[in-house]
Coordinates of C-alpha atoms in Angstrom, one line a residue:
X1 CA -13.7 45.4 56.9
X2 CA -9.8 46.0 56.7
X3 CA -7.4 43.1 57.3
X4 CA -3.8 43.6 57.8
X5 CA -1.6 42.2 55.2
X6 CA 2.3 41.7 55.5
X7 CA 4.4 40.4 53.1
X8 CA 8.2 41.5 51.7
X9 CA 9.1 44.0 49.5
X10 CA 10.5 41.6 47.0
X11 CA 9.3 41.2 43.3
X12 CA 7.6 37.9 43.8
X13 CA 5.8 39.0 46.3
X14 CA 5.1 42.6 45.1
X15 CA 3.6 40.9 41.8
X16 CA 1.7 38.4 43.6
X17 CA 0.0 40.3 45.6
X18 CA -0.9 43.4 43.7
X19 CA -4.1 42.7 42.6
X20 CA -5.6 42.0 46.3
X21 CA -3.5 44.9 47.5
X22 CA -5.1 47.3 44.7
X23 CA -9.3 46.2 44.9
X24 CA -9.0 44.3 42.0
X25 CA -10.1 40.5 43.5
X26 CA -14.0 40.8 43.5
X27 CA -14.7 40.2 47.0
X28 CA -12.0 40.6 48.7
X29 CA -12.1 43.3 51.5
X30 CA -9.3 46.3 51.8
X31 CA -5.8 45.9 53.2
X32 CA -3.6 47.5 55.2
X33 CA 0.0 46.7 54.2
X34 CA 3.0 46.2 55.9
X35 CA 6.2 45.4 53.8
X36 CA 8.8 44.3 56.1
X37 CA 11.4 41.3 55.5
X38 CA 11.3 38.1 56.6
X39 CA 12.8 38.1 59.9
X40 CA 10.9 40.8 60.4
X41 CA 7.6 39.1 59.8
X42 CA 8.6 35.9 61.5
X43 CA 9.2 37.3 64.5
X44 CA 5.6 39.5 64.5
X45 CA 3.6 36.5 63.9
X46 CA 4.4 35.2 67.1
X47 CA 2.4 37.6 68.9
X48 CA -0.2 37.0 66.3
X49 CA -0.1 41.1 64.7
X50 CA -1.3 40.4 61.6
X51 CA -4.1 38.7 59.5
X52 CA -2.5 37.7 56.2
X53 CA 1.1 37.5 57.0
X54 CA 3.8 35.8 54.4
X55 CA 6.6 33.8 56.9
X56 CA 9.5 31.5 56.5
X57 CA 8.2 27.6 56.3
X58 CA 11.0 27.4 59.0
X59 CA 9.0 29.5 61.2
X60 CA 5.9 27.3 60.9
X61 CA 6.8 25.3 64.2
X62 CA 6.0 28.3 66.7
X63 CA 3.4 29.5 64.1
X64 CA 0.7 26.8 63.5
X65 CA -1.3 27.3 66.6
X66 CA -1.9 30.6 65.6
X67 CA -2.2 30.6 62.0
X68 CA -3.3 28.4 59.1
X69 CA -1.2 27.6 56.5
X70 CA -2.9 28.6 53.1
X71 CA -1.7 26.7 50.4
X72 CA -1.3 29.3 47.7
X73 CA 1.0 32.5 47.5
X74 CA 4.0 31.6 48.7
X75 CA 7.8 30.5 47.5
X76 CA 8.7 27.2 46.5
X77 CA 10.0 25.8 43.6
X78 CA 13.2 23.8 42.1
X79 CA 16.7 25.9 40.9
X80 CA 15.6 28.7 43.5
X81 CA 17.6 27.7 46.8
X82 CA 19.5 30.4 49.2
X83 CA 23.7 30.7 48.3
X84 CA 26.0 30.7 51.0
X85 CA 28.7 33.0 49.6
X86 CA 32.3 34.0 50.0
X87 CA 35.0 36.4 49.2
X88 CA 38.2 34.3 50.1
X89 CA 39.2 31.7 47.7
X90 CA 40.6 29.8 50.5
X91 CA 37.4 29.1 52.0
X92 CA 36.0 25.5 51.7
X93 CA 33.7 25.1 54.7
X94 CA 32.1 27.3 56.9
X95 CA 34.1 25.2 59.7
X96 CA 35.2 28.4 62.6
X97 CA 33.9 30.8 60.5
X98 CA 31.6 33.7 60.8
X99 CA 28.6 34.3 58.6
X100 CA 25.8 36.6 58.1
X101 CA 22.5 35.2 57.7
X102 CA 19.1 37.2 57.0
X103 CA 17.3 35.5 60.1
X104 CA 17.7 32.9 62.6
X105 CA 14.4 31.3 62.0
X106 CA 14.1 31.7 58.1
X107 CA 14.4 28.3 55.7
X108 CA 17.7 29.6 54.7
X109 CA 18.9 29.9 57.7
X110 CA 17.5 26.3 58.6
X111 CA 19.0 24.6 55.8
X112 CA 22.1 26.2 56.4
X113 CA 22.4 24.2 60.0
X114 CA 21.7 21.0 57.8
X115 CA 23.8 21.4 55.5
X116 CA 26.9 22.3 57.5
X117 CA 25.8 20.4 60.7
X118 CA 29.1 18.4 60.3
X119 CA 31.0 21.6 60.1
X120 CA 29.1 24.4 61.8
X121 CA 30.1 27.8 61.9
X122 CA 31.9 29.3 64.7
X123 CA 29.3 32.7 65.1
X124 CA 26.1 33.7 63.5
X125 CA 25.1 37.4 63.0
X126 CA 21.9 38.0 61.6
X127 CA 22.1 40.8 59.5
X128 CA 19.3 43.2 57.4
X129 CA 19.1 41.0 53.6
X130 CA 20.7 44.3 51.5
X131 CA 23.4 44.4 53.7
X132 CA 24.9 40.8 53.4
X133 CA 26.4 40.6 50.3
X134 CA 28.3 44.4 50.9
X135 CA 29.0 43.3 53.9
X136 CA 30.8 40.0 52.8
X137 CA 32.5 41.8 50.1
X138 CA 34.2 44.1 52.9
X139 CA 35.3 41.1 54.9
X140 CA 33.1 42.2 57.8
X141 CA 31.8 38.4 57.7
X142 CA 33.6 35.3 56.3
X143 CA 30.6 34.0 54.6
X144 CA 26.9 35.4 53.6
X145 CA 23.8 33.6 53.7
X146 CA 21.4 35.2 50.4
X147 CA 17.9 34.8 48.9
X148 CA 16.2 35.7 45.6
X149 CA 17.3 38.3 43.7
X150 CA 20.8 37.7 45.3
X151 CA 21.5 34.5 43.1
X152 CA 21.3 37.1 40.0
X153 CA 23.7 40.0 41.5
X154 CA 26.6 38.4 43.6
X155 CA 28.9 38.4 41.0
X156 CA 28.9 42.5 41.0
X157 CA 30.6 42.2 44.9
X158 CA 33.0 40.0 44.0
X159 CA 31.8 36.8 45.8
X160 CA 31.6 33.3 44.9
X161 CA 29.1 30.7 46.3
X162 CA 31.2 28.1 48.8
X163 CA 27.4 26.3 48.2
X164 CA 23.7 26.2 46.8
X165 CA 21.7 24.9 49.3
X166 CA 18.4 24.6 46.9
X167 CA 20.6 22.4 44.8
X168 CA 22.1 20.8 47.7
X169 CA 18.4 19.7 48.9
X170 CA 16.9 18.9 45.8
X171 CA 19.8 15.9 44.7
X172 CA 19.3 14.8 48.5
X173 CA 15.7 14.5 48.2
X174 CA 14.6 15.2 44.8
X175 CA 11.5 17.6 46.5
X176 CA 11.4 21.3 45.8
X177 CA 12.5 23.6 48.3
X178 CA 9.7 25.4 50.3
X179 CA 11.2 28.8 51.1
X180 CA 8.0 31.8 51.8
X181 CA 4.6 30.6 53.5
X182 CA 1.2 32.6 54.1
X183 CA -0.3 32.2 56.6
X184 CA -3.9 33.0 58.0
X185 CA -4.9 34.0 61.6
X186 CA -7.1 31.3 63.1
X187 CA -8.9 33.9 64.7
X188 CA -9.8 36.4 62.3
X189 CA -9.4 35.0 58.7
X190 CA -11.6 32.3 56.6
X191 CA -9.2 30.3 55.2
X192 CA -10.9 28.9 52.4
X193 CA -12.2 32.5 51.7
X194 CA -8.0 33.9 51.6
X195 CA -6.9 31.1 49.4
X196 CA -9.6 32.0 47.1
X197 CA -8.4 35.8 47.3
X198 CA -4.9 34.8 46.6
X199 CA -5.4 32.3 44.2
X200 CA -7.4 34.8 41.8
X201 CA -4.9 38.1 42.7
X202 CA -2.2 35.2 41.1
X203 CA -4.2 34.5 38.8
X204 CA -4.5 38.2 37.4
X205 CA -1.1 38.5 38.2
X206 CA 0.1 35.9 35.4
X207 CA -2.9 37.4 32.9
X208 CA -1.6 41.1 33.1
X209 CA 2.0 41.1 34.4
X210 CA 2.8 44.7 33.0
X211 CA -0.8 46.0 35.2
X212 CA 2.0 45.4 38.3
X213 CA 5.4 46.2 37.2
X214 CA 5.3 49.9 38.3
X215 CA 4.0 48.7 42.0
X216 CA 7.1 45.8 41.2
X217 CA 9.9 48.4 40.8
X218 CA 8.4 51.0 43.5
X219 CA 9.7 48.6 46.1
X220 CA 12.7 46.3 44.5
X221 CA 15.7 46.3 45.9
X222 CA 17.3 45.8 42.8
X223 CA 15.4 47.7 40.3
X224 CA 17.3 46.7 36.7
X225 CA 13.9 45.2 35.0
X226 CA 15.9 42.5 33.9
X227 CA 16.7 40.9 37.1
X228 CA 13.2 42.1 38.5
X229 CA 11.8 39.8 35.4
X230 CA 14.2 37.0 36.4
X231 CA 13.5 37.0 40.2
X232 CA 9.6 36.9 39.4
X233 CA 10.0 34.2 36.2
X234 CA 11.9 32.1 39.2
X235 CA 10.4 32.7 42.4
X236 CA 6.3 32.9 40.9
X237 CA 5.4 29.3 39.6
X238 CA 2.7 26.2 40.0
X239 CA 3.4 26.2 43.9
X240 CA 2.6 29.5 43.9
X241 CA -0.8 28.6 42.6
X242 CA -0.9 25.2 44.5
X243 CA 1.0 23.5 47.2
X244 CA 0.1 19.6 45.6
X245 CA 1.1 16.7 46.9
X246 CA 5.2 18.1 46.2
X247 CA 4.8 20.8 48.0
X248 CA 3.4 19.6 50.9
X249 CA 5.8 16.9 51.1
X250 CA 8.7 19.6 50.8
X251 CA 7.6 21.4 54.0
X252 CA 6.7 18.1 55.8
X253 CA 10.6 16.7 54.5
X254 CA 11.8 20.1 55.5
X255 CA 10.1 20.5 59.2
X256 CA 10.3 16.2 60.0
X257 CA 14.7 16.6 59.2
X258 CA 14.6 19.4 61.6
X259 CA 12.9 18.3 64.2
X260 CA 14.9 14.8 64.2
X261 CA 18.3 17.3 64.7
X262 CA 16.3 19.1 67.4
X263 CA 16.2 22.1 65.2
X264 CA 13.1 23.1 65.2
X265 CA 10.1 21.7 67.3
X266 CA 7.8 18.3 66.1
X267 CA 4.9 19.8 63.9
X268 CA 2.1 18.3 62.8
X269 CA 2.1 17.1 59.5
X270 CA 1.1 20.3 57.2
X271 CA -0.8 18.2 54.4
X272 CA -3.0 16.8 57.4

């Protein structure tokens, strides 16, 4: 048996994921990968194309009848939150302005519309993730909307962030911020057999971290060790292990605030 696995190209999930991607979880069966971003993933679980698929928490609401949420292997934690950044000094809100996010149905994305719902922007573009922040700098786009290894790089282009929207949820509700899901299809996938599967290729993950690092930097977009190590040290923690009680109640704060706005549609409780 072959399931198909898709998941981003980004350290933490490169290092997560390398074990069960490379035979080394006893029992698991083979994969075929797909390393794709987010937007890109979020928008080919709808029509249910792969097994194993990691998705924004976002994109949980037109997910769920599909897909199990497994609760291992994803992003969440505290002091990881997507940056809205800018070039112009002048720039206070994001009030008329255009901006650049890396999907319109990524957590991001979603706390963006929270966060500036008394200010909205004037147009929305979304835009590839490696592109934002060159983009921004070239004053194609008032304002950027990043991720991950972003928060360690902006600096280089010149940019400044207008506002940390992980810090920005965290004093407002003192939860973590639930950023990357897995999911499991409903249809094809034990669920209790995946979490095991993902909870060990972790595991080795954290025993041997040098046994991934060459698979790590084969498919970083930023490949200085140093901010590979950061990104990883960051973005891989005890959610990535275990939802708990924190993160459950993170996605079911996150999902419950959007649906009240009409965001995002009313989803069951994910903890249930």
């Amino acid at each position: 048996m072959t399931l198909s696995l898709a998941f981003s190209p980004c350290p933490n999930d490169t290092f997560v994921f390398h074990a069960l991607t490379h035979g080394l979880v006893p029992g698991a069966p083979a994969f075929d990968v797909t390393f794709a971003d987010v937007d890109v993933t979020n928008t080919a679980a709808l029509s249910g194309q792969f097994d194993l698929v990691k998705v924004s928490y976002a994109a949980l609401p037109w997910l769920l009848d599909q897909y199990t949420l497994l609760p291992c292997g994803g992003a969440l934690g505290r002091g990881c939150g997507p940056l809205v950044l800018v070039k112009d000094s002048g720039i206070t809100s994001l009030a008329g302005r255009t901006v650049a996010v890396p999907g319109d149905r990524t957590t991001a994305y979603l706390l963006m519309r929270l966060w500036s719902a008394a200010e909205p922007p004037a147009r929305i573009e979304v835009v590839p993730f490696a592109e934002i922040m060159p983009a921004v700098a070239a004053g194609k786009y008032d304002a950027g909307l990043v991720i991950h290894e972003a928060r360690f790089t902006y600096q280089r282009y010149g940019l400044r962030a207008l506002a940390d929207l992980g810090e920005w949820w965290e004093n407002d509700t003192g939860l973590p911020i639930p950023l990357g899901a897995i999911l499991a299809h409903r249809d094809r996938v034990d669920p209790e057999q995946a979490t095991a599967w993902i909870k060990e290729s972790v595991r080795l993950a954290w025993e041997n971290p040098a046994a991934s690092r060459e698979f790590v930097l084969a498919h970083a977009q930023e490949m200085e060790q140093s901010v590979v190590d950061q990104h990883i040290a960051l973005y891989v923690n005890e959610f990535t292990s275990s939802l708990g009680p924190d993160g459950h109640a993170a996605v079911d704060a996150l999902l419950n605030r959007a649906a009240a706005e009409g965001l995002v549609p009313a989803t069951p409780l994910v903890g249930a």
